């Protein structure tokens, strides 16, 4: 009996909604009269523009009608139980709220209740709808921040308005991105163990062996400035290093599958702790680990501690660059002898002839003081990294020998957004932006956003309508 009554009630709601939508649609069609005038035949572009310009007049009222029909009991609610103590309280008033969504804007009158015992006011309808406290709702916030993570705030606000017809201020985008970035923890931004295992399954075995998990890291200098109030004079800006790591899988024919990237303006110890936390979700028994980096000791210290079973590989191209620097200092720029000497040394290193290379360098008579210094530095560099140089064996085993993966990650995640001309970032907001961009690259942005919503979003009415 109860089920039948419920079905009848739902049928009545649906039919009432249908009637309301018909009336709204008739009004909207009336607004399109200019398309059917005798003054000309509009083009497809003109018709499309008219639909775009007026669609909110159709969808907004339809959205409101749906809310009012589906949640009619809550809209007409006169008593409610206090969420804290369960005490029944009476409605004090109706609060009007302007609600903006991707599918239209409308005003909604919500019953307001106040409990004297806990001294808290609440709107039950807001909770039932999962409504954001700001005028612009979560669907707008999610997509606008996605755009703002790619383009400067002013430009992204204009593009968002052009594409959706919804005007947002750059301040709204900045504040919302910061709020989402603030709750975008490493645990949310890096895929969980189940997802990483799924990606390992997708890439499959490499020539019958376990796939290779490349672990690589590096630093990129970001333009930062001191934090200050709007009317306070800021101090001079300076560059700080965003230390980041990237983990990716290498499959057959060099196919790459992203596992996770994480970049933050931070010191080496914070970098090490972050990398350590990621190791806990890696199924190490299912992969072969390659550690790739340049000669930075802070990087190798962190990678070898976190992945002691990994094969350390000095970036081939950084190594070759150091050798070319010595060749130019010794023989001169652009000379055949310069190129021949550098290629000979690189070939010997490729075949792991380290003793012969060191013997050549120590036996080379510097032609200038500058050449002497460069030779000395190269000897020290090779001695420090000799256990990481075995390029022929690496390639035979299918391992990558270059750390270009982290360099491209820095360029795509850090440089293209944070190093635009004239841009200077407070460290906090720069890190929030980096977390969002990492989440987008890692495919975890939706999870980050859902966490933001579960925590109540921005928790304050936005002044930017």
Tab-separated table of C-alpha atoms in Angstrom, residues 52 54-60 63 99-106 135-147 159-161 163-168 172-173 449:
chain	number	residue	atom	x	y	z
A	52	UNK	CA	23.057	30.222	-26.639
A	54	UNK	CA	18.581	32.576	-24.346
A	55	UNK	CA	19.149	29.030	-23.093
A	56	UNK	CA	19.545	30.150	-19.473
A	57	UNK	CA	16.042	31.640	-19.676
A	58	UNK	CA	14.836	28.116	-20.471
A	59	UNK	CA	17.018	25.941	-18.263
A	60	UNK	CA	17.092	28.162	-15.160
A	63	UNK	CA	15.914	23.733	-12.817
A	99	UNK	CA	21.672	29.830	-7.277
A	100	UNK	CA	23.897	29.663	-10.367
A	101	UNK	CA	24.583	26.351	-12.121
A	102	UNK	CA	25.938	25.296	-15.501
A	103	UNK	CA	22.318	24.779	-16.554
A	104	UNK	CA	20.821	28.033	-15.427
A	105	UNK	CA	20.333	30.533	-12.641
A	106	UNK	CA	17.345	30.950	-10.326
A	135	UNK	CA	26.173	31.551	-5.414
A	136	UNK	CA	28.046	29.612	-8.114
A	137	UNK	CA	27.435	25.944	-7.417
A	138	UNK	CA	29.828	23.025	-7.405
A	139	UNK	CA	29.366	22.131	-11.081
A	140	UNK	CA	30.542	25.628	-12.037
A	141	UNK	CA	33.346	25.569	-9.491
A	142	UNK	CA	34.663	22.213	-10.712
A	143	UNK	CA	34.833	23.188	-14.373
A	144	UNK	CA	35.946	26.801	-13.911
A	145	UNK	CA	38.890	25.751	-11.744
A	146	UNK	CA	39.862	23.227	-14.401
A	147	UNK	CA	40.080	26.098	-16.892
A	159	UNK	CA	36.986	31.946	-21.905
A	160	UNK	CA	34.564	30.356	-19.435
A	161	UNK	CA	32.035	33.130	-20.099
A	163	UNK	CA	31.875	28.998	-23.724
A	164	UNK	CA	29.121	28.798	-21.116
A	165	UNK	CA	27.531	32.241	-20.980
A	166	UNK	CA	28.304	32.354	-17.224
A	167	UNK	CA	30.301	35.364	-16.098
A	168	UNK	CA	32.811	34.724	-13.327
A	172	UNK	CA	36.211	34.025	-7.729
A	173	UNK	CA	38.342	31.630	-9.743
A	449	UNK	CA	37.058	17.882	-5.943
